[in-house]
Amino acid sequence: MLHPIRRIAISTGGGDAPGLNAVIRSVVFAAEKRGWECFGIREGFNGILRPDRYPVDGITRLTMAQVDHIGHLGGTILGTTNHGNPLKFATTMPDGSVTETDRSGEIHAALKAMEIDALVCIGGDGTLTIANVLHQQGMRVVGIPKTIDNDLDKTFTTFGFDTAVAFATECTDRLHSTAGSHQRIMVVEVMGRYAGWIALHTGISANAHAILIPEIPYDIEKLTAHLSARDRAGHHYSIVIVAEGANPLGGERVLHEKGGAGYVERLGGIGENLAQELQRKTGKEARAVVLGHLLRGGSPSAFDRVSAMRFGAAAVRALDEGHSGIMVALAYPDVNYVALEEVAGRMKSVPLNGDIVQTARDLNICLGD
Ligand code: F6P
């Protein structure tokens, strides 16, 4: 029989996303309502694993008074990292080589020493995979789905995505007028890693003329033909949204930096390449804009705030009901629980026969195929 919960800890891992602070606020409120004490682990799990950086306050007390005013703020008050995986913790040796060590035992020990009974892990695929392992090792863990990329399975959406799409839409709206004035092709590169959710939703929302996503390798000839046909029809400018993970038919993704021990590969650069290629092929001036980390910054949208608060409260309810090894998910009109092992290591791609792709096609948006 599980002993009653008195103390819980929160960890925010992976790339930040608007809404993280709203989740923290919600977890702390719901926990205190039950008489539980809340703690936050700094910078993913580095608050425990990096005493050099956090000699005293790697695990810090969080109270309702402290988090009352953070719900509308971007980022995370706890800090985060996307290269601090405790299961494969990278350490640089004196000879410059990098070794990877499983340091999960130190997390169990640190939480036990502080009499913390359960953990709320807020993150994307990487963080939820770690959460699942910690659960399998005996810790009470609940996960919360976060990523602007919206590529987590078993949840209608992740928080952060709506804010990212809203901002990308606003930026693209602005590009229409300058593209039109100069009769140019504007290529807008957006984040999303290996999934095209941000690109597709932004492109539809912002009336783009072409959208390139990783799920549909693009044929440059077809894209060129579509843009040139627009020109001939008297529409002398075009907007192309390209996902950072998109790739040409038979070609490679563009990498900003290769991955390595403790580091995931960084995508980016396709926008500029594509703009140059389209300029050569169409004879029209083309410019690239990379929205990059702007999509991760700023205040969460109302939708993301509400989702985040629902997730935070649901995570505490789940722990109170005795659950562990689950992720809270949006399943309209409700929030439900799904096993972490059903989520860990699985990516949600854009379904090619789904309504969103069909909608783009019906709007005469070229998808490069
Ligand atoms: O997963 C979120 C995300 O913003 C991706 O869209 C992007 O590829 C990656 O993180 C960028 O990571 P970093 O902050 O390390 O550049």
PDB file of C-alpha atoms in Angstrom, residues 55-276:
ATOM      1  CA  PRO A  55      25.675  23.945  -4.426  1.00  0.00           C
ATOM      2  CA  VAL A  56      22.751  24.860  -2.156  1.00  0.00           C
ATOM      3  CA  ASP A  57      19.419  25.315  -3.876  1.00  0.00           C
ATOM      4  CA  GLY A  58      19.272  22.650  -6.615  1.00  0.00           C
ATOM      5  CA  ILE A  59      15.916  21.589  -5.181  1.00  0.00           C
ATOM      6  CA  THR A  60      14.019  24.650  -4.100  1.00  0.00           C
ATOM      7  CA  ARG A  61      10.810  25.116  -2.144  1.00  0.00           C
ATOM      8  CA  LEU A  62       7.848  26.426  -4.151  1.00  0.00           C
ATOM      9  CA  THR A  63       4.891  28.036  -2.423  1.00  0.00           C
ATOM     10  CA  MET A  64       1.601  29.452  -3.682  1.00  0.00           C
ATOM     11  CA  ALA A  65       2.764  32.926  -2.748  1.00  0.00           C
ATOM     12  CA  GLN A  66       5.895  32.501  -4.872  1.00  0.00           C
ATOM     13  CA  VAL A  67       4.132  31.223  -7.977  1.00  0.00           C
ATOM     14  CA  ASP A  68       0.935  33.237  -7.791  1.00  0.00           C
ATOM     15  CA  HIS A  69       2.077  35.773 -10.381  1.00  0.00           C
ATOM     16  CA  ILE A  70       3.911  33.593 -12.905  1.00  0.00           C
ATOM     17  CA  GLY A  71       1.060  32.011 -14.898  1.00  0.00           C
ATOM     18  CA  HIS A  72       1.266  34.479 -17.765  1.00  0.00           C
ATOM     19  CA  LEU A  73       5.059  34.477 -18.059  1.00  0.00           C
ATOM     20  CA  GLY A  74       7.064  32.686 -20.753  1.00  0.00           C
ATOM     21  CA  GLY A  75       9.964  30.364 -19.952  1.00  0.00           C
ATOM     22  CA  THR A  76      10.251  28.430 -16.700  1.00  0.00           C
ATOM     23  CA  ILE A  77      11.241  29.804 -13.308  1.00  0.00           C
ATOM     24  CA  LEU A  78      13.008  26.488 -12.651  1.00  0.00           C
ATOM     25  CA  GLY A  79      15.188  26.616 -15.753  1.00  0.00           C
ATOM     26  CA  THR A  80      15.510  23.726 -18.180  1.00  0.00           C
ATOM     27  CA  THR A  81      18.008  21.922 -20.374  1.00  0.00           C
ATOM     28  CA  ASN A  82      17.840  19.696 -23.413  1.00  0.00           C
ATOM     29  CA  HIS A  83      21.180  18.030 -22.774  1.00  0.00           C
ATOM     30  CA  GLY A  84      20.998  16.856 -19.185  1.00  0.00           C
ATOM     31  CA  ASN A  85      19.616  13.341 -19.648  1.00  0.00           C
ATOM     32  CA  PRO A  86      20.267  11.608 -16.285  1.00  0.00           C
ATOM     33  CA  LEU A  87      20.130   8.190 -17.952  1.00  0.00           C
ATOM     34  CA  LYS A  88      22.975   9.119 -20.301  1.00  0.00           C
ATOM     35  CA  PHE A  89      24.645  11.943 -18.462  1.00  0.00           C
ATOM     36  CA  ALA A  90      27.504  13.291 -20.547  1.00  0.00           C
ATOM     37  CA  THR A  91      30.770  14.106 -18.791  1.00  0.00           C
ATOM     38  CA  THR A  92      33.862  15.458 -20.521  1.00  0.00           C
ATOM     39  CA  MET A  93      36.956  13.548 -19.385  1.00  0.00           C
ATOM     40  CA  PRO A  94      40.397  15.179 -18.900  1.00  0.00           C
ATOM     41  CA  ASP A  95      41.509  13.789 -22.291  1.00  0.00           C
ATOM     42  CA  GLY A  96      38.573  15.539 -23.990  1.00  0.00           C
ATOM     43  CA  SER A  97      36.546  12.366 -24.613  1.00  0.00           C
ATOM     44  CA  VAL A  98      32.913  12.299 -23.489  1.00  0.00           C
ATOM     45  CA  THR A  99      31.437   9.439 -21.451  1.00  0.00           C
ATOM     46  CA  GLU A 100      27.763   8.795 -20.793  1.00  0.00           C
ATOM     47  CA  THR A 101      26.656   7.501 -17.378  1.00  0.00           C
ATOM     48  CA  ASP A 102      23.312   6.451 -15.914  1.00  0.00           C
ATOM     49  CA  ARG A 103      22.922   8.753 -12.891  1.00  0.00           C
ATOM     50  CA  SER A 104      19.246   8.022 -12.169  1.00  0.00           C
ATOM     51  CA  GLY A 105      20.266   6.504  -8.796  1.00  0.00           C
ATOM     52  CA  GLU A 106      21.362   9.946  -7.646  1.00  0.00           C
ATOM     53  CA  ILE A 107      17.911  11.352  -8.411  1.00  0.00           C
ATOM     54  CA  HIS A 108      16.201   8.651  -6.346  1.00  0.00           C
ATOM     55  CA  ALA A 109      18.674   9.236  -3.509  1.00  0.00           C
ATOM     56  CA  ALA A 110      18.290  13.031  -3.526  1.00  0.00           C
ATOM     57  CA  LEU A 111      14.496  12.899  -3.517  1.00  0.00           C
ATOM     58  CA  LYS A 112      14.470  10.236  -0.818  1.00  0.00           C
ATOM     59  CA  ALA A 113      16.810  12.319   1.345  1.00  0.00           C
ATOM     60  CA  MET A 114      14.332  15.195   1.116  1.00  0.00           C
ATOM     61  CA  GLU A 115      11.377  12.873   1.772  1.00  0.00           C
ATOM     62  CA  ILE A 116       9.836  13.723  -1.577  1.00  0.00           C
ATOM     63  CA  ASP A 117       7.172  11.152  -2.376  1.00  0.00           C
ATOM     64  CA  ALA A 118       6.402  11.877  -6.019  1.00  0.00           C
ATOM     65  CA  LEU A 119       7.639  13.693  -9.085  1.00  0.00           C
ATOM     66  CA  VAL A 120       5.846  15.708 -11.763  1.00  0.00           C
ATOM     67  CA  CYS A 121       7.916  15.736 -14.972  1.00  0.00           C
ATOM     68  CA  ILE A 122       6.966  18.370 -17.516  1.00  0.00           C
ATOM     69  CA  GLY A 123       8.515  17.871 -20.926  1.00  0.00           C
ATOM     70  CA  GLY A 124       8.552  16.393 -24.379  1.00  0.00           C
ATOM     71  CA  ASP A 125       9.490  12.977 -25.611  1.00  0.00           C
ATOM     72  CA  GLY A 126      12.954  12.962 -24.006  1.00  0.00           C
ATOM     73  CA  THR A 127      11.729  14.061 -20.571  1.00  0.00           C
ATOM     74  CA  LEU A 128       8.763  11.677 -20.609  1.00  0.00           C
ATOM     75  CA  THR A 129      11.061   8.801 -21.564  1.00  0.00           C
ATOM     76  CA  ILE A 130      13.204   9.643 -18.522  1.00  0.00           C
ATOM     77  CA  ALA A 131      10.019   9.918 -16.421  1.00  0.00           C
ATOM     78  CA  ASN A 132       8.969   6.454 -17.541  1.00  0.00           C
ATOM     79  CA  VAL A 133      12.305   4.932 -16.518  1.00  0.00           C
ATOM     80  CA  LEU A 134      12.191   6.639 -13.108  1.00  0.00           C
ATOM     81  CA  HIS A 135       8.694   5.228 -12.650  1.00  0.00           C
ATOM     82  CA  GLN A 136       9.870   1.737 -13.633  1.00  0.00           C
ATOM     83  CA  GLN A 137      12.659   2.090 -11.078  1.00  0.00           C
ATOM     84  CA  GLY A 138      10.045   2.630  -8.352  1.00  0.00           C
ATOM     85  CA  MET A 139       9.392   6.362  -8.176  1.00  0.00           C
ATOM     86  CA  ARG A 140       5.852   7.776  -8.250  1.00  0.00           C
ATOM     87  CA  VAL A 141       5.848   9.890 -11.403  1.00  0.00           C
ATOM     88  CA  VAL A 142       3.290  11.749 -13.486  1.00  0.00           C
ATOM     89  CA  GLY A 143       4.218  13.356 -16.818  1.00  0.00           C
ATOM     90  CA  ILE A 144       2.832  16.482 -18.473  1.00  0.00           C
ATOM     91  CA  PRO A 145       3.117  16.924 -22.260  1.00  0.00           C
ATOM     92  CA  LYS A 146       5.007  20.048 -23.302  1.00  0.00           C
ATOM     93  CA  THR A 147       6.477  21.089 -26.614  1.00  0.00           C
ATOM     94  CA  ILE A 148       5.881  23.762 -29.184  1.00  0.00           C
ATOM     95  CA  ASP A 149       6.386  21.008 -31.795  1.00  0.00           C
ATOM     96  CA  ASN A 150       3.110  19.205 -30.901  1.00  0.00           C
ATOM     97  CA  ASP A 151       4.791  15.910 -31.788  1.00  0.00           C
ATOM     98  CA  LEU A 152       3.801  13.950 -28.680  1.00  0.00           C
ATOM     99  CA  ASP A 153       1.457  11.049 -29.174  1.00  0.00           C
ATOM    100  CA  LYS A 154      -1.749  10.327 -27.240  1.00  0.00           C
ATOM    101  CA  THR A 155      -2.667  13.908 -26.500  1.00  0.00           C
ATOM    102  CA  PHE A 156      -4.775  16.166 -28.686  1.00  0.00           C
ATOM    103  CA  THR A 157      -2.157  18.845 -28.300  1.00  0.00           C
ATOM    104  CA  THR A 158       0.778  19.877 -26.132  1.00  0.00           C
ATOM    105  CA  PHE A 159       0.919  23.267 -24.468  1.00  0.00           C
ATOM    106  CA  GLY A 160       3.206  25.753 -26.207  1.00  0.00           C
ATOM    107  CA  PHE A 161       2.069  24.781 -29.684  1.00  0.00           C
ATOM    108  CA  ASP A 162      -0.812  27.243 -29.869  1.00  0.00           C
ATOM    109  CA  THR A 163       1.399  30.159 -28.820  1.00  0.00           C
ATOM    110  CA  ALA A 164       4.082  29.190 -31.349  1.00  0.00           C
ATOM    111  CA  VAL A 165       1.568  28.977 -34.192  1.00  0.00           C
ATOM    112  CA  ALA A 166      -0.099  32.252 -33.188  1.00  0.00           C
ATOM    113  CA  PHE A 167       3.214  34.095 -33.236  1.00  0.00           C
ATOM    114  CA  ALA A 168       4.367  32.488 -36.495  1.00  0.00           C
ATOM    115  CA  THR A 169       1.039  33.505 -37.994  1.00  0.00           C
ATOM    116  CA  GLU A 170       1.458  37.095 -36.872  1.00  0.00           C
ATOM    117  CA  CYS A 171       4.958  37.226 -38.369  1.00  0.00           C
ATOM    118  CA  THR A 172       3.803  35.697 -41.644  1.00  0.00           C
ATOM    119  CA  ASP A 173       0.869  38.114 -41.865  1.00  0.00           C
ATOM    120  CA  ARG A 174       3.419  40.925 -41.783  1.00  0.00           C
ATOM    121  CA  LEU A 175       5.496  39.347 -44.509  1.00  0.00           C
ATOM    122  CA  HIS A 176       2.580  39.372 -46.990  1.00  0.00           C
ATOM    123  CA  SER A 177       2.704  43.128 -47.385  1.00  0.00           C
ATOM    124  CA  THR A 178       6.443  43.454 -47.866  1.00  0.00           C
ATOM    125  CA  ALA A 179       6.551  40.406 -50.159  1.00  0.00           C
ATOM    126  CA  GLY A 180       3.706  41.934 -52.176  1.00  0.00           C
ATOM    127  CA  SER A 181       5.320  45.353 -52.394  1.00  0.00           C
ATOM    128  CA  HIS A 182       8.570  43.864 -53.707  1.00  0.00           C
ATOM    129  CA  GLN A 183       6.980  41.039 -55.698  1.00  0.00           C
ATOM    130  CA  ARG A 184       9.215  38.567 -53.933  1.00  0.00           C
ATOM    131  CA  ILE A 185       9.095  35.033 -52.661  1.00  0.00           C
ATOM    132  CA  MET A 186       9.407  34.976 -48.869  1.00  0.00           C
ATOM    133  CA  VAL A 187      10.487  31.701 -47.306  1.00  0.00           C
ATOM    134  CA  VAL A 188       9.615  31.399 -43.608  1.00  0.00           C
ATOM    135  CA  GLU A 189      11.493  28.692 -41.682  1.00  0.00           C
ATOM    136  CA  VAL A 190       9.775  27.459 -38.530  1.00  0.00           C
ATOM    137  CA  MET A 191      10.778  24.985 -35.828  1.00  0.00           C
ATOM    138  CA  GLY A 192       9.098  21.644 -35.255  1.00  0.00           C
ATOM    139  CA  ARG A 193      11.948  19.116 -35.438  1.00  0.00           C
ATOM    140  CA  TYR A 194      10.857  16.041 -37.414  1.00  0.00           C
ATOM    141  CA  ALA A 195       7.143  16.959 -37.496  1.00  0.00           C
ATOM    142  CA  GLY A 196       5.333  19.507 -39.634  1.00  0.00           C
ATOM    143  CA  TRP A 197       2.613  20.596 -37.212  1.00  0.00           C
ATOM    144  CA  ILE A 198       3.840  24.164 -36.691  1.00  0.00           C
ATOM    145  CA  ALA A 199       4.496  24.702 -40.400  1.00  0.00           C
ATOM    146  CA  LEU A 200       1.155  23.303 -41.501  1.00  0.00           C
ATOM    147  CA  HIS A 201      -0.968  25.166 -38.971  1.00  0.00           C
ATOM    148  CA  THR A 202       0.947  28.405 -39.534  1.00  0.00           C
ATOM    149  CA  GLY A 203       0.726  28.100 -43.313  1.00  0.00           C
ATOM    150  CA  ILE A 204      -3.015  27.516 -43.297  1.00  0.00           C
ATOM    151  CA  SER A 205      -3.659  30.184 -40.707  1.00  0.00           C
ATOM    152  CA  ALA A 206      -1.479  32.790 -42.474  1.00  0.00           C
ATOM    153  CA  ASN A 207      -2.656  32.126 -46.044  1.00  0.00           C
ATOM    154  CA  ALA A 208       0.656  30.718 -47.289  1.00  0.00           C
ATOM    155  CA  HIS A 209       0.981  29.538 -50.869  1.00  0.00           C
ATOM    156  CA  ALA A 210       3.249  26.590 -50.171  1.00  0.00           C
ATOM    157  CA  ILE A 211       4.049  24.582 -47.023  1.00  0.00           C
ATOM    158  CA  LEU A 212       6.885  22.073 -46.815  1.00  0.00           C
ATOM    159  CA  ILE A 213       6.848  19.547 -43.984  1.00  0.00           C
ATOM    160  CA  PRO A 214       9.086  16.610 -43.044  1.00  0.00           C
ATOM    161  CA  GLU A 215       6.250  14.145 -43.627  1.00  0.00           C
ATOM    162  CA  ILE A 216       6.105  15.052 -47.366  1.00  0.00           C
ATOM    163  CA  PRO A 217       9.534  15.242 -49.066  1.00  0.00           C
ATOM    164  CA  TYR A 218       9.215  18.069 -51.555  1.00  0.00           C
ATOM    165  CA  ASP A 219       9.870  18.081 -55.271  1.00  0.00           C
ATOM    166  CA  ILE A 220      11.576  21.395 -56.049  1.00  0.00           C
ATOM    167  CA  GLU A 221      10.296  21.311 -59.644  1.00  0.00           C
ATOM    168  CA  LYS A 222       6.675  21.044 -58.480  1.00  0.00           C
ATOM    169  CA  LEU A 223       7.167  23.837 -55.963  1.00  0.00           C
ATOM    170  CA  THR A 224       8.781  26.050 -58.619  1.00  0.00           C
ATOM    171  CA  ALA A 225       5.980  25.307 -61.095  1.00  0.00           C
ATOM    172  CA  HIS A 226       3.353  26.259 -58.485  1.00  0.00           C
ATOM    173  CA  LEU A 227       5.022  29.576 -57.645  1.00  0.00           C
ATOM    174  CA  SER A 228       5.675  30.435 -61.306  1.00  0.00           C
ATOM    175  CA  ALA A 229       2.040  29.667 -62.165  1.00  0.00           C
ATOM    176  CA  ARG A 230       0.956  32.107 -59.467  1.00  0.00           C
ATOM    177  CA  ASP A 231       3.197  34.727 -61.028  1.00  0.00           C
ATOM    178  CA  ARG A 232       1.758  34.152 -64.498  1.00  0.00           C
ATOM    179  CA  ALA A 233      -1.751  34.418 -63.057  1.00  0.00           C
ATOM    180  CA  GLY A 234      -0.921  37.907 -61.777  1.00  0.00           C
ATOM    181  CA  HIS A 235      -0.080  37.021 -58.169  1.00  0.00           C
ATOM    182  CA  HIS A 236       3.442  38.373 -58.131  1.00  0.00           C
ATOM    183  CA  TYR A 237       4.484  37.349 -54.663  1.00  0.00           C
ATOM    184  CA  SER A 238       4.407  34.121 -52.705  1.00  0.00           C
ATOM    185  CA  ILE A 239       4.817  32.951 -49.139  1.00  0.00           C
ATOM    186  CA  VAL A 240       6.440  29.571 -48.511  1.00  0.00           C
ATOM    187  CA  ILE A 241       6.463  28.108 -44.988  1.00  0.00           C
ATOM    188  CA  VAL A 242       9.157  25.501 -44.510  1.00  0.00           C
ATOM    189  CA  ALA A 243       9.554  23.288 -41.455  1.00  0.00           C
ATOM    190  CA  GLU A 244      13.152  23.083 -40.244  1.00  0.00           C
ATOM    191  CA  GLY A 245      12.985  19.296 -40.667  1.00  0.00           C
ATOM    192  CA  ALA A 246      11.646  19.298 -44.251  1.00  0.00           C
ATOM    193  CA  ASN A 247      13.791  17.683 -46.907  1.00  0.00           C
ATOM    194  CA  PRO A 248      13.800  17.530 -50.693  1.00  0.00           C
ATOM    195  CA  LEU A 249      12.780  14.335 -52.446  1.00  0.00           C
ATOM    196  CA  GLY A 250      15.819  12.065 -52.347  1.00  0.00           C
ATOM    197  CA  GLY A 251      17.774  14.686 -50.359  1.00  0.00           C
ATOM    198  CA  GLU A 252      18.868  15.262 -46.783  1.00  0.00           C
ATOM    199  CA  ARG A 253      17.613  17.457 -43.957  1.00  0.00           C
ATOM    200  CA  VAL A 254      19.687  20.568 -43.352  1.00  0.00           C
ATOM    201  CA  LEU A 255      21.561  20.382 -40.047  1.00  0.00           C
ATOM    202  CA  HIS A 256      22.852  23.351 -38.142  1.00  0.00           C
ATOM    203  CA  GLU A 257      24.931  21.046 -35.954  1.00  0.00           C
ATOM    204  CA  LYS A 258      25.377  17.282 -35.755  1.00  0.00           C
ATOM    205  CA  GLY A 259      24.387  15.506 -32.538  1.00  0.00           C
ATOM    206  CA  GLY A 260      26.903  13.871 -30.215  1.00  0.00           C
ATOM    207  CA  ALA A 261      27.226  12.463 -26.713  1.00  0.00           C
ATOM    208  CA  GLY A 262      24.767  14.444 -24.601  1.00  0.00           C
ATOM    209  CA  TYR A 263      23.670  16.595 -27.542  1.00  0.00           C
ATOM    210  CA  VAL A 264      20.814  16.092 -29.965  1.00  0.00           C
ATOM    211  CA  GLU A 265      21.295  17.217 -33.558  1.00  0.00           C
ATOM    212  CA  ARG A 266      20.211  20.768 -34.324  1.00  0.00           C
ATOM    213  CA  LEU A 267      18.121  21.347 -37.416  1.00  0.00           C
ATOM    214  CA  GLY A 268      18.088  24.604 -39.320  1.00  0.00           C
ATOM    215  CA  GLY A 269      19.222  26.353 -42.445  1.00  0.00           C
ATOM    216  CA  ILE A 270      16.802  24.978 -44.998  1.00  0.00           C
ATOM    217  CA  GLY A 271      15.039  28.357 -45.366  1.00  0.00           C
ATOM    218  CA  GLU A 272      18.080  30.150 -46.758  1.00  0.00           C
ATOM    219  CA  ASN A 273      19.008  27.231 -49.048  1.00  0.00           C
ATOM    220  CA  LEU A 274      15.494  27.062 -50.388  1.00  0.00           C
ATOM    221  CA  ALA A 275      15.228  30.817 -50.962  1.00  0.00           C
ATOM    222  CA  GLN A 276      18.432  30.757 -53.013  1.00  0.00           C
TER     223      GLN A 276
END
